[in-house]
Coordinates of C-alpha atoms and ligand atoms in Angstrom, one line a residue:
M291 CA 17.7 4.5 -9.6
E292 CA 18.6 2.4 -12.5
N293 CA 20.1 0.0 -10.2
T294 CA 17.1 0.0 -8.1
F295 CA 15.0 -0.8 -10.8
Q296 CA 17.1 -3.7 -11.8
L297 CA 16.3 -5.2 -8.1
V298 CA 12.5 -4.4 -8.7
K299 CA 13.0 -6.6 -11.9
N300 CA 15.0 -9.4 -9.7
I301 CA 11.8 -9.9 -7.4
I302 CA 9.2 -10.3 -10.0
P303 CA 8.3 -13.6 -10.1
P304 CA 8.4 -15.6 -13.6
L305 CA 4.9 -16.8 -15.1
T306 CA 5.4 -20.3 -15.7
T307 CA 3.4 -23.6 -16.3
K308 CA 4.0 -25.0 -12.9
K309 CA 2.5 -22.5 -10.7
H310 CA -1.1 -23.0 -9.1
K311 CA -3.6 -20.3 -8.4
G312 CA -2.6 -18.2 -5.3
Q313 CA 1.2 -18.5 -5.8
D314 CA 1.8 -15.3 -7.0
G315 CA -0.2 -13.4 -4.3
R316 CA -3.2 -13.8 -2.3
I317 CA -3.8 -10.0 -0.8
G318 CA -6.3 -8.7 1.7
I319 CA -7.3 -5.2 1.8
V320 CA -8.8 -4.0 5.2
G321 CA -11.1 -1.0 4.6
G322 CA -14.4 0.0 3.1
C323 CA -17.2 1.6 5.1
Q324 CA -20.5 3.8 4.2
E325 CA -18.6 6.7 3.0
Y326 CA -15.6 5.1 1.1
T327 CA -16.1 2.3 -1.5
G328 CA -13.5 3.4 -4.1
A329 CA -10.4 3.6 -1.9
P330 CA -10.5 -0.1 -1.1
Y331 CA -11.9 -1.1 -4.8
F332 CA -8.5 0.8 -6.3
A333 CA -6.3 -0.9 -3.7
A334 CA -7.8 -4.5 -4.4
I335 CA -8.0 -4.2 -8.2
S336 CA -4.3 -2.8 -8.4
A337 CA -3.0 -5.7 -6.6
L338 CA -5.0 -8.1 -9.1
K339 CA -3.8 -6.0 -12.2
V340 CA -0.1 -5.8 -11.0
G341 CA -0.1 -9.4 -10.6
A342 CA -1.9 -11.4 -7.7
D343 CA -3.8 -14.1 -8.1
L344 CA -6.6 -13.5 -5.5
S345 CA -7.7 -10.2 -4.0
H346 CA -9.6 -10.1 -0.6
V347 CA -11.6 -6.9 0.4
F348 CA -12.9 -7.0 4.3
C349 CA -15.3 -4.0 4.7
T350 CA -18.4 -3.1 6.4
R351 CA -22.0 -4.9 5.4
E352 CA -23.1 -1.7 4.0
A353 CA -20.0 -1.3 1.5
A354 CA -19.7 -5.0 0.2
P355 CA -22.6 -5.0 -2.1
V356 CA -21.2 -1.7 -3.4
I357 CA -17.8 -2.8 -4.1
K358 CA -18.9 -6.4 -5.3
S359 CA -20.9 -4.2 -7.9
Y360 CA -17.4 -2.5 -9.2
S361 CA -15.9 -5.9 -10.1
P362 CA -16.9 -9.6 -10.1
E363 CA -13.0 -10.1 -9.9
L364 CA -12.9 -9.1 -6.1
I365 CA -13.6 -11.5 -3.2
V366 CA -15.6 -9.2 -0.7
H367 CA -16.3 -10.1 3.0
P368 CA -18.7 -7.7 4.8
V369 CA -17.6 -8.5 8.4
L370 CA -15.8 -5.5 9.3
D371 CA -18.6 -4.1 11.3
S372 CA -19.7 -7.4 12.7
P373 CA -19.0 -8.3 16.3
N374 CA -16.8 -10.7 15.6
A375 CA -14.9 -9.2 13.0
V376 CA -11.6 -9.9 14.4
H377 CA -12.3 -13.6 14.4
E378 CA -14.0 -13.6 10.8
V379 CA -10.8 -11.9 9.3
E380 CA -8.4 -14.4 11.4
K381 CA -10.0 -17.3 9.9
W382 CA -8.6 -16.3 6.5
L383 CA -5.2 -14.9 7.5
P384 CA -3.5 -18.6 7.0
R385 CA -4.7 -17.9 3.2
L386 CA -2.9 -14.7 2.7
H387 CA 0.3 -13.1 1.8
A388 CA 0.0 -9.8 2.9
L389 CA -2.6 -7.3 4.3
V390 CA -3.0 -3.5 3.1
V391 CA -5.1 -1.8 5.9
G392 CA -6.7 1.6 5.7
P393 CA -7.8 2.8 2.3
G394 CA -11.4 3.6 2.8
L395 CA -11.8 2.5 6.7
G396 CA -13.0 5.6 7.7
R397 CA -12.5 6.7 11.8
E398 CA -15.2 5.0 13.7
D399 CA -14.0 4.0 17.0
A400 CA -15.6 0.7 16.7
L401 CA -13.9 -0.1 13.1
L402 CA -10.6 1.1 14.6
E403 CA -11.2 -1.2 17.6
N404 CA -11.6 -4.4 15.2
V405 CA -8.7 -3.3 13.1
K406 CA -6.6 -2.9 16.0
G407 CA -7.4 -6.7 16.9
I408 CA -6.7 -7.6 13.3
L409 CA -3.1 -6.0 13.4
E410 CA -2.6 -8.1 16.4
A411 CA -3.3 -11.2 14.8
S412 CA -1.4 -10.5 11.7
K413 CA 1.7 -9.7 13.8
A414 CA 1.2 -12.8 15.8
R415 CA 1.3 -14.7 12.2
A416 CA 4.1 -12.8 10.8
I417 CA 1.9 -11.6 8.0
P418 CA 3.2 -8.2 6.3
V419 CA 1.3 -5.1 6.6
V420 CA 0.7 -2.1 4.4
I421 CA -0.7 0.5 6.7
D422 CA -2.4 3.5 4.6
A423 CA -4.9 6.1 5.0
D424 CA -6.9 5.7 7.9
G425 CA -5.1 3.2 9.5
L426 CA -2.4 5.6 9.7
W427 CA -4.8 7.5 11.8
L428 CA -5.0 4.3 13.9
I429 CA -1.4 4.1 14.5
A430 CA -1.2 8.1 15.1
Q431 CA -3.4 7.4 18.3
Q432 CA -1.5 4.3 19.4
P433 CA 2.1 3.9 17.5
T434 CA 2.8 0.8 19.9
L435 CA 0.4 -1.1 17.5
I436 CA 3.3 -1.2 15.0
Q437 CA 6.3 -0.4 17.1
G438 CA 9.3 -2.7 15.9
Y439 CA 7.1 -4.8 13.7
Q440 CA 9.6 -5.0 10.5
K441 CA 7.0 -6.6 8.0
A442 CA 5.1 -3.4 8.2
V443 CA 5.4 -0.4 5.7
L444 CA 3.6 2.6 6.4
T445 CA 2.7 5.0 3.5
P446 CA 1.6 8.7 4.4
N447 CA 0.6 11.2 2.4
H448 CA 1.7 14.7 3.2
V449 CA -1.0 15.4 5.9
E450 CA -0.7 12.0 7.4
F451 CA 3.3 12.1 7.6
I452 CA 3.1 15.6 10.0
R453 CA 0.3 13.8 12.0
L454 CA 2.3 10.4 12.5
S455 CA 5.9 12.3 13.1
E456 CA 4.2 14.4 15.7
A457 CA 2.6 11.7 17.5
V458 CA 5.4 9.6 17.5
L459 CA 8.5 12.0 17.8
R460 CA 6.5 14.6 19.7
D461 CA 8.3 17.5 18.0
P462 CA 7.4 19.6 14.6
V463 CA 8.4 18.3 11.4
D464 CA 11.5 19.6 9.7
S465 CA 10.0 20.2 6.4
S466 CA 13.1 21.3 4.7
D467 CA 15.0 17.8 5.5
R468 CA 12.4 15.2 4.3
R469 CA 15.2 12.6 4.1
G470 CA 16.1 12.9 7.7
A471 CA 12.5 13.4 8.7
V472 CA 11.2 10.1 7.3
L473 CA 14.6 8.3 8.6
R474 CA 13.8 9.9 11.8
L475 CA 10.1 8.5 12.1
S476 CA 11.3 5.1 10.8
Q477 CA 14.1 4.9 13.5
A478 CA 11.4 5.9 16.3
L479 CA 9.0 3.3 15.3
G480 CA 11.7 0.5 15.7
N481 CA 12.7 0.3 11.8
V482 CA 9.2 0.2 10.5
T483 CA 9.6 1.0 6.7
V484 CA 8.1 4.4 6.1
V485 CA 7.5 5.8 2.5
Q486 CA 6.3 9.5 2.4
K487 CA 4.2 10.3 -0.9
G488 CA 4.9 13.5 -2.4
E489 CA 6.7 15.3 -5.3
Q490 CA 9.6 12.7 -4.6
D491 CA 8.7 9.4 -2.7
V492 CA 11.2 9.2 0.2
I493 CA 11.5 5.8 1.5
S494 CA 13.5 4.7 5.0
D495 CA 13.8 1.5 6.8
G496 CA 15.8 3.7 9.5
E497 CA 19.1 2.6 8.1
Q498 CA 18.8 3.5 4.2
V499 CA 17.0 6.3 2.4
L500 CA 15.8 5.8 -0.9
E501 CA 14.1 8.2 -3.3
C502 CA 11.9 7.9 -6.3
N503 CA 11.2 10.9 -8.3
L504 CA 10.2 9.2 -11.6
Q505 CA 8.2 11.6 -13.5
G506 CA 4.6 11.4 -12.9
S507 CA 2.3 14.5 -13.5
N508 CA 1.0 17.5 -12.1
R509 CA -2.4 16.1 -11.7
R510 CA -3.4 15.0 -7.8
C511 CA -6.7 13.1 -8.4
G512 CA -7.8 11.1 -5.3
G513 CA -7.2 7.5 -5.2
Q514 CA -3.5 7.7 -6.7
G515 CA -2.3 6.6 -3.0
D516 CA -4.9 3.4 -3.1
L517 CA -3.0 2.1 -6.1
L518 CA 0.3 2.6 -4.3
S519 CA -1.1 0.6 -1.5
G520 CA -2.5 -2.2 -3.4
F521 CA 0.7 -2.6 -5.4
L522 CA 2.8 -2.5 -2.5
G523 CA 0.8 -5.5 -1.1
V524 CA 1.9 -7.6 -3.9
L525 CA 5.3 -6.4 -4.0
V526 CA 6.1 -6.9 -0.5
Q527 CA 5.1 -10.5 -0.7
W528 CA 7.2 -11.0 -4.0
A529 CA 10.0 -9.2 -2.3
L530 CA 10.0 -11.4 0.8
H531 CA 9.8 -14.5 -1.1
A532 CA 12.5 -13.6 -3.3
G533 CA 14.8 -13.2 -0.3
P534 CA 17.8 -10.7 0.2
E535 CA 20.1 -12.3 -2.2
K536 CA 17.8 -10.6 -4.9
T537 CA 17.8 -7.3 -3.4
N538 CA 21.7 -7.2 -3.3
G539 CA 21.7 -6.5 0.8
F540 CA 18.8 -3.8 0.4
S541 CA 15.8 -4.8 2.7
P542 CA 13.3 -6.6 0.7
L543 CA 10.7 -3.8 1.9
L544 CA 12.5 -1.1 0.5
V545 CA 12.4 -2.4 -2.9
A546 CA 9.2 -3.4 -2.9
A547 CA 8.2 0.2 -2.0
F548 CA 10.6 1.8 -4.7
G549 CA 8.9 -0.7 -7.3
A550 CA 5.5 0.7 -6.0
C551 CA 6.2 4.3 -6.0
S552 CA 7.6 4.0 -9.5
L553 CA 4.7 2.2 -11.1
T554 CA 2.5 4.5 -9.5
R555 CA 4.0 7.4 -10.8
Q556 CA 4.3 5.7 -14.4
C557 CA 0.8 4.9 -14.6
N558 CA -0.1 8.9 -13.6
H559 CA 2.3 10.0 -16.3
Q560 CA 1.1 7.8 -19.0
A561 CA -2.6 8.7 -17.8
F562 CA -1.9 12.2 -17.9
Q563 CA -0.6 11.8 -21.6
K564 CA -3.8 10.7 -22.7
H565 CA -6.3 12.4 -20.4
G566 CA -4.5 15.4 -19.2
R567 CA -6.8 17.5 -16.6
S568 CA -9.4 15.0 -16.9
T569 CA -7.3 12.1 -15.8
T570 CA -8.6 9.8 -12.9
T571 CA -7.4 7.0 -10.9
S572 CA -9.5 4.6 -13.1
D573 CA -7.6 5.9 -16.3
M574 CA -4.3 5.3 -14.2
I575 CA -5.7 1.4 -13.8
A576 CA -6.0 1.0 -17.4
E577 CA -2.0 2.4 -17.6
I578 CA -0.7 -0.5 -15.3
R579 CA 0.2 -3.3 -17.8
P580 CA 1.9 -0.9 -20.3
A581 CA 3.6 0.9 -17.5
F582 CA 4.3 -2.3 -15.7
N583 CA 6.1 -3.6 -19.0
R584 CA 7.9 -0.4 -19.4
L585 CA 9.7 0.1 -16.2
F586 CA 10.3 -3.5 -15.4
E587 CA 10.2 -6.0 -18.2
T588 CA 12.0 -4.4 -21.2
Ligands
NAX142 N1 -13.1 7.4 -3.8 C1 -12.7 6.8 -2.6 O1 -13.4 6.1 -1.9 C2 -11.4 7.5 -2.1 C3 -11.3 7.4 -0.8 N2 -10.3 7.9 -0.3 C4 -10.2 7.6 1.4 O2 -10.8 8.8 2.3 C5 -10.3 8.6 3.6 C6 -9.8 9.7 4.0 O3 -8.6 10.1 3.2 P1 -8.1 11.7 2.9 O4 -6.8 11.5 2.2 O5 -8.8 12.0 1.6 O6 -8.0 12.4 4.3 P2 -8.6 13.4 4.7 O7 -9.8 13.4 4.7 O8 -8.0 13.8 6.4 O9 -7.9 14.8 3.8 C7 -8.7 14.8 2.3 C8 -8.1 16.3 1.9 O10 -8.4 17.4 2.9 C9 -7.4 18.2 3.0 N3 -7.2 18.4 4.1 C10 -7.1 17.4 5.2 N4 -7.0 18.1 6.6 C11 -7.3 19.3 6.1 C12 -7.1 20.5 7.2 N5 -7.1 20.6 8.4 N6 -7.4 21.9 6.6 C13 -7.5 22.1 5.1 N7 -7.5 20.9 4.2 C14 -7.2 19.5 5.0 C15 -6.1 17.7 2.4 O11 -5.9 18.1 0.9 C16 -6.3 16.3 1.9 O12 -5.6 15.7 1.2 C17 -9.5 7.4 3.3 O13 -10.0 6.4 4.1 C18 -9.0 7.3 2.1 O14 -8.8 6.2 2.1 C19 -9.0 8.4 -0.5 O15 -8.0 7.2 -0.9 C20 -9.5 9.0 -1.7 C21 -10.5 8.0 -2.8
ATP143 N1 3.9 16.6 -6.0 C1 3.7 15.6 -6.6 N2 4.5 15.3 -8.0 C2 4.5 14.1 -8.3 N3 4.0 13.1 -7.8 C3 3.3 13.2 -6.8 C4 3.2 14.3 -6.1 N4 2.2 14.1 -4.6 C5 1.9 12.8 -4.7 N5 2.4 12.4 -5.8 C6 2.3 10.8 -6.3 O1 1.1 10.5 -6.2 C7 0.9 9.2 -5.7 C8 -0.2 9.3 -4.3 O2 0.4 10.0 -3.4 P1 -0.5 11.0 -2.8 O3 0.1 11.8 -1.9 O4 -1.6 11.7 -3.7 O5 -1.5 10.0 -1.8 P2 -2.6 10.2 -1.0 O6 -3.2 11.4 -0.6 O7 -2.7 9.0 -0.1 O8 -3.9 9.6 -2.2 P3 -5.4 8.8 -2.2 O9 -6.4 9.9 -2.7 O10 -5.3 7.6 -2.9 O11 -5.8 8.7 -0.7 C9 2.3 9.0 -5.2 O12 2.9 7.8 -6.0 C10 2.9 10.0 -5.1 O13 4.4 9.6 -5.7
MG144 MG1 -4.3 8.1 0.7

């Protein structure tokens, strides 16, 4: 794992006096509906706290004032349930480096139809996409949406991985061979990068398999995966910008995924040391800076 940490360090952009706002990351989160406002907030704030300059949330009209009220730092667009949602998001795409699709999206057909259009518009512009949570529900219904798109990273949890694998491979998952199962899913999707979260995080681009088993904790409060997806949106852009010479032949997306998993687990570890069983995702957000320093800036 040590060598992989060095590769993550290699992709982190230096803070210099020569940059203008936006150069270290402009990230969009697609999600947030009546039921779920926490998930897109967690993803968007973690993108900012890891080092992105601007974080946008594209959510439903009802969810927007709630998400805005959590933080003045987020730019919130109440467009996802509007009749011209795809156009409303598409006009922002030229200004975004990466999209995170799915945290708190919900599973309403009309919203999923809009997200389908947003994914197609993102692919047409070669914008990297991280797909999580209900975004993975959509992919399980229509895997062709992402098939062969090599700038996509999927971040399924235990339940989402089984659903996705069974939909794509039409076979029960062999849970005794997690590495093989992740490799096979990635290959079947045309080398889309897959991050299976769990006791160890298993990451594959269909060629190589990486494992992240950095110590976290046994506390499994909701929202930890949302932090991971927000981190990943930023790291994907940093890794692609740094280029393959900085990642020593590894796929940039694999290195980005390893970095995001490590940081999530380290935040969880540090928060648990302080808060034990009471640890919540907000406690993990407070640990982003010290965890990042500890892993990547020593
Ligand atoms: N504060 C928030 O707003 C949060 C919202 N979240 C959002 O909630 C939405 C749903 O995601 P979830 O990961 O909660 O998915 P689900 O609502 O499908 O599952 C929630 C949990 O219920 C259990 N479960 C699921 N299916 C089950 C079954 N058939 N039998 C028994 N138990 C079952 C599992 O423990 C699973 O982790 C997503 O949009 C997600 O982003 C989560 O990210 C957590 C935090
Ligand atoms: N058993 C475990 N031991 C250690 N870490 C774990 C374990 N399960 C999950 N994690 C870590 O927790 C983080 C989130 O994974 P999890 O499976 O909880 O995502 P999720 O269900 O999508 O979360 P969310 O509630 O945000 O939707 C990942 O970094 C993962 O490595
Ligand atoms: Mg999740």
